[in-house]
Amino acid sequence: MKIKKILFSILTALVLMISIFLYMNKDKFVYVGSVDIIEVDCSKKLQILSQVLESDQRIRKANKPLKYAKEDHRNQELVISIIEKCGMPTLKEVGQRRMDAIWLGLQHSTEEIRKKYFPQIEKAVENGDLSKGQYALMKDRILMDEGKPQIYGSQIKNGKLYTLENPETVNERRKEMGMEPIEDYLKNFNIQFNPN
């Protein structure tokens, strides 16, 4: 009986400490719910995608993801809902900026969503609706999500280039995808490339 009281006291103290920690850091955590398919008017997808693009870029430039978490979540729902209810748009149908909005909505979404819609991204790249560079960025992000080395060197984690497969030949792969040399890309993050 004495052991049960001790265990109960420890458990109670642990729950209390976690509760205090979460309360003190409540501004650092935002859960906006799952990304769901919502109602969209397919006849207004041009306007919707234009708004998604503008919003996504404003959020990224502000560099305050917690402040805009709900708006980002809404953008992701709009993009997947357009794909599900209206079909994957094409470049001819919506133009480059709105195709970019589709890609950004998926790229900035959850691991599960990126993986689910990646075949449609691949097809859009094959059809010329999205760029090879966009394919490379999403492919690297998916590989990073899975804990595997990236191929094109586009992903940064904790201020460092995420693990890269065959770093000595990365610029050949990047060139095939229409991407700048990795040394130039990494300058944007104040990272020096070391292939070893």
PDB file of C-alpha atoms in Angstrom:
ATOM      1  CA  MET A   1       0.000   0.000   0.000  1.00  0.00           C
ATOM      2  CA  LYS A   2       2.894   2.343   0.797  1.00  0.00           C
ATOM      3  CA  ILE A   3       4.396   1.801  -2.704  1.00  0.00           C
ATOM      4  CA  LYS A   4       1.076   2.724  -4.323  1.00  0.00           C
ATOM      5  CA  LYS A   5       0.988   5.999  -2.360  1.00  0.00           C
ATOM      6  CA  ILE A   6       4.545   6.824  -3.415  1.00  0.00           C
ATOM      7  CA  LEU A   7       3.824   6.028  -7.067  1.00  0.00           C
ATOM      8  CA  PHE A   8       0.618   8.077  -6.916  1.00  0.00           C
ATOM      9  CA  SER A   9       2.517  11.021  -5.408  1.00  0.00           C
ATOM     10  CA  ILE A  10       5.201  10.816  -8.102  1.00  0.00           C
ATOM     11  CA  LEU A  11       2.579  10.615 -10.860  1.00  0.00           C
ATOM     12  CA  THR A  12       0.656  13.569  -9.400  1.00  0.00           C
ATOM     13  CA  ALA A  13       3.839  15.655  -9.170  1.00  0.00           C
ATOM     14  CA  LEU A  14       4.744  14.771 -12.759  1.00  0.00           C
ATOM     15  CA  VAL A  15       1.291  15.752 -14.066  1.00  0.00           C
ATOM     16  CA  LEU A  16       1.484  19.001 -12.110  1.00  0.00           C
ATOM     17  CA  MET A  17       4.958  19.843 -13.495  1.00  0.00           C
ATOM     18  CA  ILE A  18       3.850  19.119 -17.079  1.00  0.00           C
ATOM     19  CA  SER A  19       0.724  21.234 -16.608  1.00  0.00           C
ATOM     20  CA  ILE A  20       2.757  24.153 -15.264  1.00  0.00           C
ATOM     21  CA  PHE A  21       5.259  23.838 -18.129  1.00  0.00           C
ATOM     22  CA  LEU A  22       2.491  23.799 -20.744  1.00  0.00           C
ATOM     23  CA  TYR A  23       0.736  26.765 -19.133  1.00  0.00           C
ATOM     24  CA  MET A  24       3.942  28.819 -18.963  1.00  0.00           C
ATOM     25  CA  ASN A  25       4.738  28.029 -22.608  1.00  0.00           C
ATOM     26  CA  LYS A  26       1.199  28.143 -24.010  1.00  0.00           C
ATOM     27  CA  ASP A  27       2.160  30.840 -26.550  1.00  0.00           C
ATOM     28  CA  LYS A  28       4.735  28.493 -28.088  1.00  0.00           C
ATOM     29  CA  PHE A  29       2.278  25.700 -28.890  1.00  0.00           C
ATOM     30  CA  VAL A  30      -0.517  25.859 -31.427  1.00  0.00           C
ATOM     31  CA  TYR A  31      -2.701  22.958 -32.395  1.00  0.00           C
ATOM     32  CA  VAL A  32      -5.175  23.897 -35.069  1.00  0.00           C
ATOM     33  CA  GLY A  33      -6.579  20.450 -35.738  1.00  0.00           C
ATOM     34  CA  SER A  34      -6.287  17.999 -38.549  1.00  0.00           C
ATOM     35  CA  VAL A  35      -6.171  19.159 -42.155  1.00  0.00           C
ATOM     36  CA  ASP A  36      -9.604  18.276 -43.507  1.00  0.00           C
ATOM     37  CA  ILE A  37     -11.384  18.489 -46.822  1.00  0.00           C
ATOM     38  CA  ILE A  38     -13.720  21.473 -46.712  1.00  0.00           C
ATOM     39  CA  GLU A  39     -16.340  22.916 -49.046  1.00  0.00           C
ATOM     40  CA  VAL A  40     -14.887  24.901 -51.946  1.00  0.00           C
ATOM     41  CA  ASP A  41     -16.525  26.460 -54.973  1.00  0.00           C
ATOM     42  CA  CYS A  42     -14.608  25.058 -57.955  1.00  0.00           C
ATOM     43  CA  SER A  43     -15.708  28.017 -60.077  1.00  0.00           C
ATOM     44  CA  LYS A  44     -13.718  30.268 -57.705  1.00  0.00           C
ATOM     45  CA  LYS A  45     -10.509  28.245 -57.554  1.00  0.00           C
ATOM     46  CA  LEU A  46      -8.523  30.981 -59.332  1.00  0.00           C
ATOM     47  CA  GLN A  47      -9.391  33.495 -56.614  1.00  0.00           C
ATOM     48  CA  ILE A  48      -8.911  30.942 -53.828  1.00  0.00           C
ATOM     49  CA  LEU A  49      -5.464  29.920 -55.073  1.00  0.00           C
ATOM     50  CA  SER A  50      -4.424  33.561 -55.514  1.00  0.00           C
ATOM     51  CA  GLN A  51      -5.372  34.227 -51.894  1.00  0.00           C
ATOM     52  CA  VAL A  52      -3.547  31.078 -50.735  1.00  0.00           C
ATOM     53  CA  LEU A  53      -0.346  32.158 -52.525  1.00  0.00           C
ATOM     54  CA  GLU A  54      -0.462  35.691 -51.118  1.00  0.00           C
ATOM     55  CA  SER A  55      -1.166  34.400 -47.616  1.00  0.00           C
ATOM     56  CA  ASP A  56       1.502  31.675 -47.715  1.00  0.00           C
ATOM     57  CA  GLN A  57       4.219  34.099 -48.778  1.00  0.00           C
ATOM     58  CA  ARG A  58       3.173  36.745 -46.221  1.00  0.00           C
ATOM     59  CA  ILE A  59       3.361  34.114 -43.467  1.00  0.00           C
ATOM     60  CA  ARG A  60       6.820  32.942 -44.573  1.00  0.00           C
ATOM     61  CA  LYS A  61       8.179  36.508 -44.855  1.00  0.00           C
ATOM     62  CA  ALA A  62       6.882  37.391 -41.382  1.00  0.00           C
ATOM     63  CA  ASN A  63       8.730  34.330 -40.037  1.00  0.00           C
ATOM     64  CA  LYS A  64       6.150  33.937 -37.251  1.00  0.00           C
ATOM     65  CA  PRO A  65       4.669  30.482 -37.871  1.00  0.00           C
ATOM     66  CA  LEU A  66       2.881  30.330 -34.509  1.00  0.00           C
ATOM     67  CA  LYS A  67       1.113  33.648 -35.078  1.00  0.00           C
ATOM     68  CA  TYR A  68      -0.179  32.489 -38.452  1.00  0.00           C
ATOM     69  CA  ALA A  69      -0.723  28.782 -37.695  1.00  0.00           C
ATOM     70  CA  LYS A  70      -4.491  28.964 -38.195  1.00  0.00           C
ATOM     71  CA  GLU A  71      -4.148  30.839 -41.482  1.00  0.00           C
ATOM     72  CA  ASP A  72      -1.521  28.370 -42.712  1.00  0.00           C
ATOM     73  CA  HIS A  73      -3.813  25.505 -41.715  1.00  0.00           C
ATOM     74  CA  ARG A  74      -6.675  27.072 -43.643  1.00  0.00           C
ATOM     75  CA  ASN A  75      -4.462  27.424 -46.751  1.00  0.00           C
ATOM     76  CA  GLN A  76      -3.575  23.734 -46.577  1.00  0.00           C
ATOM     77  CA  GLU A  77      -7.238  22.775 -46.282  1.00  0.00           C
ATOM     78  CA  LEU A  78      -8.126  24.953 -49.270  1.00  0.00           C
ATOM     79  CA  VAL A  79      -5.407  23.385 -51.442  1.00  0.00           C
ATOM     80  CA  ILE A  80      -6.250  19.765 -50.646  1.00  0.00           C
ATOM     81  CA  SER A  81      -9.971  20.518 -50.964  1.00  0.00           C
ATOM     82  CA  ILE A  82      -9.473  21.995 -54.430  1.00  0.00           C
ATOM     83  CA  ILE A  83      -7.493  18.916 -55.486  1.00  0.00           C
ATOM     84  CA  GLU A  84     -10.084  16.530 -54.019  1.00  0.00           C
ATOM     85  CA  LYS A  85     -13.236  18.318 -55.164  1.00  0.00           C
ATOM     86  CA  CYS A  86     -12.126  20.008 -58.404  1.00  0.00           C
ATOM     87  CA  GLY A  87      -9.230  17.810 -59.527  1.00  0.00           C
ATOM     88  CA  MET A  88      -5.560  18.722 -59.746  1.00  0.00           C
ATOM     89  CA  PRO A  89      -5.347  22.023 -61.622  1.00  0.00           C
ATOM     90  CA  THR A  90      -3.109  22.432 -64.651  1.00  0.00           C
ATOM     91  CA  LEU A  91      -0.822  25.264 -65.689  1.00  0.00           C
ATOM     92  CA  LYS A  92      -3.017  26.045 -68.679  1.00  0.00           C
ATOM     93  CA  GLU A  93      -6.095  26.175 -66.486  1.00  0.00           C
ATOM     94  CA  VAL A  94      -4.859  28.338 -63.572  1.00  0.00           C
ATOM     95  CA  GLY A  95      -1.452  29.814 -64.481  1.00  0.00           C
ATOM     96  CA  GLN A  96       1.965  29.535 -62.855  1.00  0.00           C
ATOM     97  CA  ARG A  97       1.346  31.526 -59.674  1.00  0.00           C
ATOM     98  CA  ARG A  98      -1.697  29.473 -58.774  1.00  0.00           C
ATOM     99  CA  MET A  99       0.128  26.216 -59.520  1.00  0.00           C
ATOM    100  CA  ASP A 100       2.807  27.512 -57.157  1.00  0.00           C
ATOM    101  CA  ALA A 101       0.062  27.985 -54.542  1.00  0.00           C
ATOM    102  CA  ILE A 102      -0.905  24.315 -54.916  1.00  0.00           C
ATOM    103  CA  TRP A 103       2.709  23.249 -54.463  1.00  0.00           C
ATOM    104  CA  LEU A 104       3.297  25.574 -51.490  1.00  0.00           C
ATOM    105  CA  GLY A 105       0.129  24.402 -49.754  1.00  0.00           C
ATOM    106  CA  LEU A 106       1.297  20.810 -49.997  1.00  0.00           C
ATOM    107  CA  GLN A 107       4.977  21.530 -49.245  1.00  0.00           C
ATOM    108  CA  HIS A 108       4.053  23.424 -46.065  1.00  0.00           C
ATOM    109  CA  SER A 109       1.569  20.811 -44.905  1.00  0.00           C
ATOM    110  CA  THR A 110       2.007  17.648 -42.854  1.00  0.00           C
ATOM    111  CA  GLU A 111       4.223  14.701 -43.659  1.00  0.00           C
ATOM    112  CA  GLU A 112       1.170  12.543 -44.394  1.00  0.00           C
ATOM    113  CA  ILE A 113      -0.337  15.058 -46.806  1.00  0.00           C
ATOM    114  CA  ARG A 114       2.929  15.579 -48.690  1.00  0.00           C
ATOM    115  CA  LYS A 115       3.319  11.835 -49.094  1.00  0.00           C
ATOM    116  CA  LYS A 116      -0.315  11.324 -50.161  1.00  0.00           C
ATOM    117  CA  TYR A 117      -0.273  14.024 -52.863  1.00  0.00           C
ATOM    118  CA  PHE A 118       3.311  13.550 -54.062  1.00  0.00           C
ATOM    119  CA  PRO A 119       2.228  11.301 -56.979  1.00  0.00           C
ATOM    120  CA  GLN A 120       0.081  14.193 -58.231  1.00  0.00           C
ATOM    121  CA  ILE A 121       3.058  16.534 -57.907  1.00  0.00           C
ATOM    122  CA  GLU A 122       5.169  14.061 -59.927  1.00  0.00           C
ATOM    123  CA  LYS A 123       2.505  13.938 -62.627  1.00  0.00           C
ATOM    124  CA  ALA A 124       2.231  17.735 -62.690  1.00  0.00           C
ATOM    125  CA  VAL A 125       6.016  17.966 -63.170  1.00  0.00           C
ATOM    126  CA  GLU A 126       5.884  15.391 -65.990  1.00  0.00           C
ATOM    127  CA  ASN A 127       3.130  17.451 -67.655  1.00  0.00           C
ATOM    128  CA  GLY A 128       5.116  20.690 -67.291  1.00  0.00           C
ATOM    129  CA  ASP A 129       2.626  22.180 -64.814  1.00  0.00           C
ATOM    130  CA  LEU A 130       5.240  22.409 -62.028  1.00  0.00           C
ATOM    131  CA  SER A 131       9.024  22.685 -62.163  1.00  0.00           C
ATOM    132  CA  LYS A 132      11.596  19.980 -61.579  1.00  0.00           C
ATOM    133  CA  GLY A 133      12.961  22.176 -58.794  1.00  0.00           C
ATOM    134  CA  GLN A 134       9.622  22.015 -56.994  1.00  0.00           C
ATOM    135  CA  TYR A 135       9.701  18.237 -57.355  1.00  0.00           C
ATOM    136  CA  ALA A 136      13.232  18.154 -55.891  1.00  0.00           C
ATOM    137  CA  LEU A 137      12.291  20.288 -52.876  1.00  0.00           C
ATOM    138  CA  MET A 138       9.293  18.131 -52.017  1.00  0.00           C
ATOM    139  CA  LYS A 139      11.172  14.882 -52.623  1.00  0.00           C
ATOM    140  CA  ASP A 140      13.925  15.999 -50.241  1.00  0.00           C
ATOM    141  CA  ARG A 141      11.348  17.060 -47.629  1.00  0.00           C
ATOM    142  CA  ILE A 142       9.632  13.668 -47.834  1.00  0.00           C
ATOM    143  CA  LEU A 143      12.956  11.852 -47.518  1.00  0.00           C
ATOM    144  CA  MET A 144      13.802  13.992 -44.481  1.00  0.00           C
ATOM    145  CA  ASP A 145      10.363  13.217 -42.994  1.00  0.00           C
ATOM    146  CA  GLU A 146      11.213   9.520 -43.352  1.00  0.00           C
ATOM    147  CA  GLY A 147      14.652   9.958 -41.768  1.00  0.00           C
ATOM    148  CA  LYS A 148      16.405   9.134 -45.046  1.00  0.00           C
ATOM    149  CA  PRO A 149      19.211  11.134 -46.721  1.00  0.00           C
ATOM    150  CA  GLN A 150      18.017  13.806 -49.132  1.00  0.00           C
ATOM    151  CA  ILE A 151      19.007  13.717 -52.814  1.00  0.00           C
ATOM    152  CA  TYR A 152      19.133  17.357 -53.938  1.00  0.00           C
ATOM    153  CA  GLY A 153      20.405  19.161 -50.831  1.00  0.00           C
ATOM    154  CA  SER A 154      17.437  21.482 -50.398  1.00  0.00           C
ATOM    155  CA  GLN A 155      16.588  20.798 -46.758  1.00  0.00           C
ATOM    156  CA  ILE A 156      18.142  22.510 -43.764  1.00  0.00           C
ATOM    157  CA  LYS A 157      17.591  21.172 -40.253  1.00  0.00           C
ATOM    158  CA  ASN A 158      18.744  22.861 -37.042  1.00  0.00           C
ATOM    159  CA  GLY A 159      20.837  25.351 -39.014  1.00  0.00           C
ATOM    160  CA  LYS A 160      22.719  22.651 -40.929  1.00  0.00           C
ATOM    161  CA  LEU A 161      22.372  20.932 -44.280  1.00  0.00           C
ATOM    162  CA  TYR A 162      20.304  17.819 -43.632  1.00  0.00           C
ATOM    163  CA  THR A 163      22.061  14.503 -44.386  1.00  0.00           C
ATOM    164  CA  LEU A 164      22.800  14.264 -48.098  1.00  0.00           C
ATOM    165  CA  GLU A 165      23.133  11.159 -50.260  1.00  0.00           C
ATOM    166  CA  ASN A 166      26.317  11.132 -52.391  1.00  0.00           C
ATOM    167  CA  PRO A 167      27.293  14.752 -51.655  1.00  0.00           C
ATOM    168  CA  GLU A 168      30.138  14.655 -54.192  1.00  0.00           C
ATOM    169  CA  THR A 169      27.628  14.469 -57.074  1.00  0.00           C
ATOM    170  CA  VAL A 170      24.860  16.687 -55.684  1.00  0.00           C
ATOM    171  CA  ASN A 171      25.506  19.533 -58.138  1.00  0.00           C
ATOM    172  CA  GLU A 172      24.991  17.190 -61.092  1.00  0.00           C
ATOM    173  CA  ARG A 173      21.609  16.193 -59.673  1.00  0.00           C
ATOM    174  CA  ARG A 174      20.735  19.799 -58.895  1.00  0.00           C
ATOM    175  CA  LYS A 175      21.644  20.905 -62.426  1.00  0.00           C
ATOM    176  CA  GLU A 176      19.306  18.241 -63.886  1.00  0.00           C
ATOM    177  CA  MET A 177      16.509  19.769 -61.821  1.00  0.00           C
ATOM    178  CA  GLY A 178      17.280  23.351 -62.869  1.00  0.00           C
ATOM    179  CA  MET A 179      18.651  24.248 -59.439  1.00  0.00           C
ATOM    180  CA  GLU A 180      21.629  26.459 -58.630  1.00  0.00           C
ATOM    181  CA  PRO A 181      24.872  24.915 -57.308  1.00  0.00           C
ATOM    182  CA  ILE A 182      24.555  23.851 -53.688  1.00  0.00           C
ATOM    183  CA  GLU A 183      27.328  26.240 -52.621  1.00  0.00           C
ATOM    184  CA  ASP A 184      25.264  29.212 -53.849  1.00  0.00           C
ATOM    185  CA  TYR A 185      22.049  27.851 -52.326  1.00  0.00           C
ATOM    186  CA  LEU A 186      23.634  27.333 -48.906  1.00  0.00           C
ATOM    187  CA  LYS A 187      24.950  30.922 -48.829  1.00  0.00           C
ATOM    188  CA  ASN A 188      21.307  31.939 -48.209  1.00  0.00           C
ATOM    189  CA  PHE A 189      21.547  30.091 -44.884  1.00  0.00           C
ATOM    190  CA  ASN A 190      25.146  31.091 -44.051  1.00  0.00           C
ATOM    191  CA  ILE A 191      26.200  27.466 -44.428  1.00  0.00           C
ATOM    192  CA  GLN A 192      29.394  26.399 -46.136  1.00  0.00           C
ATOM    193  CA  PHE A 193      29.188  23.201 -48.180  1.00  0.00           C
ATOM    194  CA  ASN A 194      31.524  20.424 -47.145  1.00  0.00           C
ATOM    195  CA  PRO A 195      31.040  17.302 -49.297  1.00  0.00           C
ATOM    196  CA  ASN A 196      33.051  15.116 -46.896  1.00  0.00           C
TER     197      ASN A 196
END
